[in-house]
Amino acid sequence: MDYVYIVPVGSIRDDFWVEPLEHAVMRTFGLKTRYRRFDLDLARAYDARRGQYDSAEILRQLIAALPPDGCRVLGVADVDLFIPILTFVFGEAQLNGAGSVASLHRLHNEYYGLPRDKHLMLERLLKEALHELGHTFGLIHCHDPRCVLRSSTYVEDIDQKSAEFCEACREKVRAGVAACRRQARSAAGKTNRGNAVRSYDVPPIV
Amino acid sequence: MKPEDTAILIVDDEAAVRESLCKWFQLDGYRVDTAADAVEALKKMQEQPWDIVFLDIKMPGMDGLELQRRIKQIDKGVVTIMITAFASVDTSIQALKEGAFDYVVKPIDPDDMSHLIRNAIDHRRLVTENLRLRRQIEEISSPDKIIGESQALRQVMERVAAVAETDSTVMIRGESGTGKELVARAIHSMSNRRYSPIITINCGAYTEGLLESELFGHEKGAFTGALYQRRGRLEMADKGTVFLDEIGNIGEKMQMDLLRVIETRQFTRLGGDKLLNVDFRIICATNKDLEKAVRDGTFREDLYYRLNVFSIVLPPLRERSSDIPLIAQHFMQKFAQSMNKNITEFSPEALEMLVKYEWPGNVRELRNVVERAMVTAKGRRIEADDLSFPFSSSSSDFFGDDSLEEVERKHIRNILERTNGNVAQAAQILKISRLTLYNKIEKYQLKKKEP
């Protein structure tokens, strides 16, 4: 029960970004990954007035579809995400929960009228994915300008930070992952004894 | 300041807005809670302090504007930010006029939201600091309180409250030691001018020339010894209050100058030609019969009417004897603290003596009597023997077999006590010149010891 599921959301092509992302997640969190396509109803998340997708709805669907062997799910979308009070978000995650989602939509250089840069886009995606997964392990935004948990409101903010956690956040990630593993072992034990149905604590989606 | 030190309340009837804003702030580490309507918001306001409140303008029941008014009644320092749809920008402007820090038109850019919250936190910090400093200033500037529950004092305080918020000139009448300056300070501290200074001038303590320089200031070289330009007390009191004590003691020229300043609110420094405009309120006090002075022609009638717009007459202590135990107790606690003495009560006999005494010197005299008693008292309470009254009915044999010099020394000391060390006033009572009095103070070593 300690896989991180990486799930494409929308019409995104599963090409060059999957392997580097799996590698980065394994290296950073020490967790194995599985790449799967889930059966999601994106139309439910679409807001016609805004022409954008409600990230909270996507998160709900990702969490609901998470297989029993998964401890975390990371959706990678190509659609523009929003939360009701803000014009857009790069991604969203549950604080101390299972679900996270990041969007490539505003990570493309082309979105800003700049020449295509595949390498830069991949770098941005890795940072956003690690950032959102960091929240699922209970980490809040960090004030260290280099830390990947630094809040980003512009794409330039993403470019300025590194793809690494600062020392303090890394410690918290270690503790979060250890807690996740303990929980997985405990759940597995209960399942072996055949006395428990698998249940998820679903904290508020953030 | 750490994010968890900031408490944010989000009030919106739209669950999606409420939740998305809440989650956004949680990720930054703030303490966040939400309320779906005004009733819930007001309940949460009562339960704990909030630093920043986001308020939806349009809500069923009580709208955001009314809710903001109610919230500010609970905590005037709270920072409010209105959430609005584009259509209600006019209302948002109204909200700003009524004290909202800012408003957001939803949806808002993430970067703008980050800046807004940072600015709001800075603003909250400044507001909190400002309120703290104001409280501190209020405490420092009012070291003594007006104490009492008698009907006579209640009437005085009702008049103080009535006039405080106006800008009217106030004349405070009452015997020496009844607390005229305290009442002036009370009026100032309850007025809209309370965050600006109250400047006190004892008009009886200066010669006419000096008083002129004190009040209006002077330019460099205005007179011999005017080595530097100096701002007068009126200038210092800008936006605040000027308290002119012993106004009945000012000379003819000063009366004329003062009348002109009151009428025009303009004056020049001595030796200067630049007209200065200063915004101040005048409160004055006297223990003289000004009406008689007007009849005698020693006080200008037009100035009298200018100053006597609103009159407050302070009752002498003997007319509010029910307040004496309370005031005595207050001074006891005050001196116990400063003298580091563990004295906590008066004996019933001592209290009876205090209540029955005539108090010609009023509260000031009571203060001195308690202070002296605190020095001599041995145990935990003040006994009747510890009390000494310089003007008691047994004062006919007060000086016993003392020499003439000793009698003079004691008499001067008593008068100085009565006038709280005011040499000019004491000299007037003793009907000797100030120079003569200074010589006698020197001779009898009556100089007040530095605290």
XYZ file of N, CA and C in Angstrom, chain B residues 297-414:
354
model
N -13.201 95.290 37.432
C -12.471 95.779 36.259
C -11.073 95.222 36.138
N -10.738 94.172 36.905
C -9.389 93.588 36.801
C -9.357 92.414 35.818
N -10.517 91.935 35.379
C -10.547 90.863 34.385
C -11.501 91.262 33.272
N -11.024 91.150 32.011
C -11.829 91.591 30.867
C -13.125 90.790 30.771
N -14.211 91.501 30.590
C -15.509 90.852 30.506
C -15.612 89.973 29.248
N -15.081 90.524 28.101
C -15.183 89.747 26.856
C -14.380 88.447 26.946
N -13.221 88.495 27.619
C -12.434 87.268 27.787
C -13.163 86.297 28.709
N -13.751 86.858 29.752
C -14.507 86.018 30.695
C -15.575 85.205 29.959
N -16.339 85.866 29.074
C -17.397 85.145 28.348
C -16.827 84.152 27.342
N -15.671 84.499 26.768
C -15.019 83.580 25.825
C -14.566 82.291 26.524
N -14.085 82.482 27.761
C -13.543 81.314 28.478
C -14.631 80.516 29.192
N -15.672 81.206 29.587
C -16.694 80.574 30.429
C -17.856 80.022 29.581
N -17.520 79.350 28.473
C -18.568 78.810 27.598
C -19.292 77.682 28.323
N -18.521 76.815 28.940
C -19.093 75.680 29.671
C -18.377 75.630 31.018
N -19.159 75.625 32.057
C -18.541 75.717 33.379
C -18.731 74.425 34.181
N -17.679 74.021 34.826
C -17.769 72.844 35.708
C -17.284 73.280 37.088
N -18.124 73.106 38.079
C -17.743 73.513 39.434
C -17.443 72.264 40.257
N -16.228 72.202 40.781
C -15.847 71.032 41.568
C -16.211 71.250 43.035
N -16.913 70.294 43.619
C -17.292 70.461 45.021
C -16.073 70.291 45.920
N -15.996 71.059 47.027
C -14.889 70.826 47.960
C -15.057 69.450 48.622
N -13.961 68.921 49.109
C -13.985 67.562 49.661
C -14.981 67.441 50.818
N -15.123 68.505 51.613
C -16.027 68.439 52.779
C -17.490 68.253 52.346
N -17.773 68.588 51.070
C -19.142 68.417 50.587
C -19.364 67.064 49.931
N -18.329 66.270 49.909
C -18.503 64.902 49.401
C -17.722 63.941 50.302
N -18.001 64.067 51.576
C -17.237 63.299 52.568
C -17.408 61.796 52.399
N -18.485 61.370 51.717
C -18.656 59.925 51.521
C -17.552 59.364 50.613
N -16.892 60.250 49.844
C -15.811 59.787 48.955
C -14.472 59.664 49.689
N -14.394 60.260 50.897
C -13.087 60.337 51.579
C -12.461 58.948 51.808
N -13.212 57.963 52.331
C -12.575 56.647 52.531
C -12.006 56.069 51.236
N -12.742 56.215 50.156
C -12.280 55.666 48.860
C -10.991 56.334 48.396
N -10.980 57.682 48.513
C -9.796 58.425 48.050
C -8.596 58.100 48.944
N -8.866 58.052 50.260
C -7.779 57.751 51.201
C -7.194 56.366 50.909
N -8.074 55.422 50.648
C -7.641 54.054 50.336
C -6.789 54.048 49.052
N -7.207 54.832 48.083
C -6.469 54.900 46.816
C -5.047 55.414 47.053
N -4.937 56.507 47.848
C -3.603 57.055 48.117
C -2.763 56.075 48.934
N -3.439 55.367 49.840
C -2.709 54.392 50.656
C -2.062 53.334 49.756
N -2.825 52.804 48.847
C -2.298 51.770 47.946
C -1.163 52.318 47.087
N -1.360 53.551 46.631
C -0.356 54.172 45.772
C 0.978 54.341 46.518
N 0.897 54.875 47.749
C 2.128 55.106 48.510
C 2.727 53.796 49.019
N 1.855 52.836 49.334
C 2.360 51.533 49.796
C 3.264 50.938 48.726
N 2.852 51.119 47.482
C 3.641 50.584 46.373
C 4.952 51.350 46.220
N 4.854 52.707 46.208
C 6.074 53.478 45.976
C 7.026 53.435 47.163
N 6.458 53.285 48.382
C 7.331 53.240 49.569
C 7.694 51.796 49.920
N 7.141 50.862 49.187
C 7.370 49.439 49.446
C 6.984 49.063 50.871
N 5.795 49.497 51.292
C 5.326 49.216 52.650
C 4.083 48.341 52.588
N 3.977 47.472 53.563
C 2.842 46.558 53.583
C 1.731 47.115 54.494
N 1.201 48.271 54.108
C 0.116 48.882 54.884
C -1.150 48.748 54.049
N -2.178 48.145 54.655
C -3.335 47.815 53.817
C -4.652 48.448 54.256
N -4.676 49.015 55.507
C -5.979 49.575 55.931
C -5.822 50.721 56.931
N -6.948 51.424 57.143
C -7.031 52.457 58.173
C -7.779 51.855 59.361
N -7.401 52.255 60.572
C -8.184 51.820 61.726
C -9.523 52.566 61.678
N -10.589 52.030 62.265
C -11.885 52.720 62.236
C -11.789 54.137 62.790
N -10.965 54.340 63.836
C -10.821 55.679 64.425
C -10.161 56.637 63.427
N -9.117 56.118 62.751
C -8.411 56.963 61.779
C -9.363 57.362 60.645
N -10.142 56.396 60.206
C -11.074 56.672 59.110
C -12.121 57.702 59.521
N -12.565 57.584 60.781
C -13.567 58.529 61.279
C -12.984 59.943 61.311
N -11.715 60.036 61.751
C -11.060 61.351 61.795
C -10.971 61.962 60.397
N -10.641 61.111 59.445
C -10.510 61.602 58.062
C -11.851 62.119 57.544
N -12.913 61.384 57.851
C -14.232 61.774 57.333
C -14.731 63.046 58.012
N -14.417 63.210 59.308
C -14.936 64.359 60.049
C -14.159 65.652 59.827
N -12.938 65.512 59.368
C -12.074 66.694 59.197
C -12.641 67.610 58.108
N -12.365 68.901 58.204
C -12.952 69.903 57.292
C -12.286 69.960 55.905
N -11.038 69.543 55.797
C -10.257 69.533 54.561
C -10.229 70.877 53.827
N -9.634 71.890 54.458
C -9.503 73.170 53.744
C -8.639 73.037 52.485
N -7.707 72.091 52.516
C -6.825 71.902 51.333
C -7.327 70.837 50.375
N -8.528 70.318 50.679
C -9.176 69.349 49.781
C -8.359 68.074 49.505
N -8.498 67.505 48.258
C -7.892 66.195 47.966
C -6.374 66.256 48.092
N -5.800 67.387 47.691
C -4.344 67.512 47.779
C -3.896 67.387 49.225
N -4.649 68.005 50.118
C -4.301 67.931 51.534
C -4.479 66.494 52.049
N -5.559 65.852 51.627
C -5.794 64.459 52.033
C -4.625 63.580 51.586
N -4.169 63.841 50.382
C -3.040 63.080 49.846
C -1.810 63.250 50.749
N -1.539 64.505 51.132
C -0.369 64.775 51.967
C -0.503 64.141 53.346
N -1.726 64.190 53.887
C -1.959 63.599 55.216
C -1.715 62.088 55.154
N -2.212 61.454 54.106
C -2.020 59.999 53.975
C -0.541 59.691 53.773
N 0.130 60.503 52.973
C 1.552 60.256 52.719
C 2.362 60.337 54.018
N 2.070 61.372 54.802
C 2.786 61.515 56.088
C 2.482 60.333 56.994
N 1.213 59.927 57.022
C 0.806 58.810 57.889
C 1.498 57.519 57.469
N 1.686 57.370 56.177
C 2.341 56.157 55.669
C 3.791 56.085 56.151
N 4.405 57.262 56.299
C 5.800 57.304 56.753
C 5.881 56.896 58.217
N 4.928 57.389 59.021
C 5.015 57.143 60.465
C 4.377 55.824 60.906
N 3.449 55.303 60.111
C 2.734 54.083 60.532
C 3.706 52.921 60.718
N 3.458 52.169 61.810
C 4.387 51.072 62.136
C 3.863 49.722 61.631
N 2.589 49.477 61.897
C 2.046 48.157 61.573
C 1.528 48.068 60.154
N 0.461 47.248 60.053
C -0.113 47.056 58.732
C -1.241 48.032 58.448
N -1.592 48.841 59.489
C -2.650 49.812 59.245
C -2.290 51.177 59.810
N -3.002 52.168 59.307
C -2.762 53.531 59.783
C -3.697 53.780 60.959
N -3.086 54.172 62.109
C -3.882 54.457 63.302
C -4.173 55.959 63.365
N -5.101 56.321 64.247
C -5.457 57.737 64.399
C -4.232 58.576 64.760
N -3.321 57.994 65.579
C -2.130 58.739 66.000
C -1.195 59.076 64.846
N -1.290 58.306 63.768
C -0.406 58.549 62.624
C -0.838 59.759 61.804
N -2.076 60.221 62.031
C -2.602 61.319 61.217
C -2.252 62.666 61.828
N -1.810 63.599 61.012
C -1.591 64.966 61.502
C -2.219 65.938 60.516
N -3.015 66.865 61.060
C -3.739 67.819 60.218
C -3.232 69.225 60.509
N -2.527 69.844 59.594
C -1.968 71.173 59.856
C -3.022 72.246 60.110
N -4.221 72.048 59.603
C -5.237 73.090 59.790
C -6.339 72.649 60.752
N -6.001 71.710 61.651
C -7.040 71.170 62.529
C -7.529 72.221 63.523
N -8.685 71.946 64.136
C -9.293 72.913 65.047
C -8.412 73.174 66.264
N -7.500 72.226 66.523
C -6.613 72.432 67.672
C -5.375 73.228 67.279
N -5.422 73.845 66.111
C -4.224 74.536 65.644
C -3.932 75.818 66.422
N -4.872 76.236 67.320
C -4.609 77.441 68.096
C -3.366 77.256 68.967
N -3.179 76.036 69.454
C -1.954 75.805 70.238
C -0.980 74.910 69.468
N -1.133 74.939 68.148
C -0.330 74.080 67.275
C 1.160 74.324 67.430
N 1.529 75.612 67.584
C 2.954 75.941 67.647
C 3.531 75.912 69.069
N 2.656 75.718 70.081
C 3.130 75.580 71.472
C 4.078 76.695 71.885
N 5.277 76.302 72.373
C 6.248 77.305 72.833
C 7.318 77.593 71.780
N 6.981 77.335 70.546
C 7.986 77.534 69.483
C 8.413 78.994 69.382
N 9.667 79.199 68.969
C 10.155 80.576 68.742
C 9.456 81.150 67.511
N 9.601 82.467 67.378
C 8.966 83.142 66.243
C 9.484 82.576 64.914
N 10.817 82.332 64.892
C 11.430 81.769 63.678
C 10.863 80.396 63.360
N 10.710 79.597 64.427
C 10.193 78.236 64.226
C 8.750 78.270 63.716
N 7.964 79.223 64.280
C 6.573 79.385 63.828
C 6.556 79.774 62.352
N 7.476 80.708 62.018
C 7.535 81.142 60.616
C 7.901 79.974 59.700
N 8.865 79.175 60.138
C 9.313 78.033 59.343
C 8.151 77.062 59.098
N 7.416 76.778 60.200
C 6.307 75.839 60.083
C 5.195 76.395 59.191
N 4.934 77.699 59.362
C 3.856 78.301 58.595
C 4.186 78.278 57.085
N 5.447 78.640 56.780
C 5.843 78.623 55.366
C 5.763 77.199 54.812
N 6.231 76.246 55.615
C 6.190 74.854 55.159
C 4.745 74.433 54.859
N 3.813 74.815 55.765
C 2.405 74.456 55.568
C 1.817 75.080 54.308
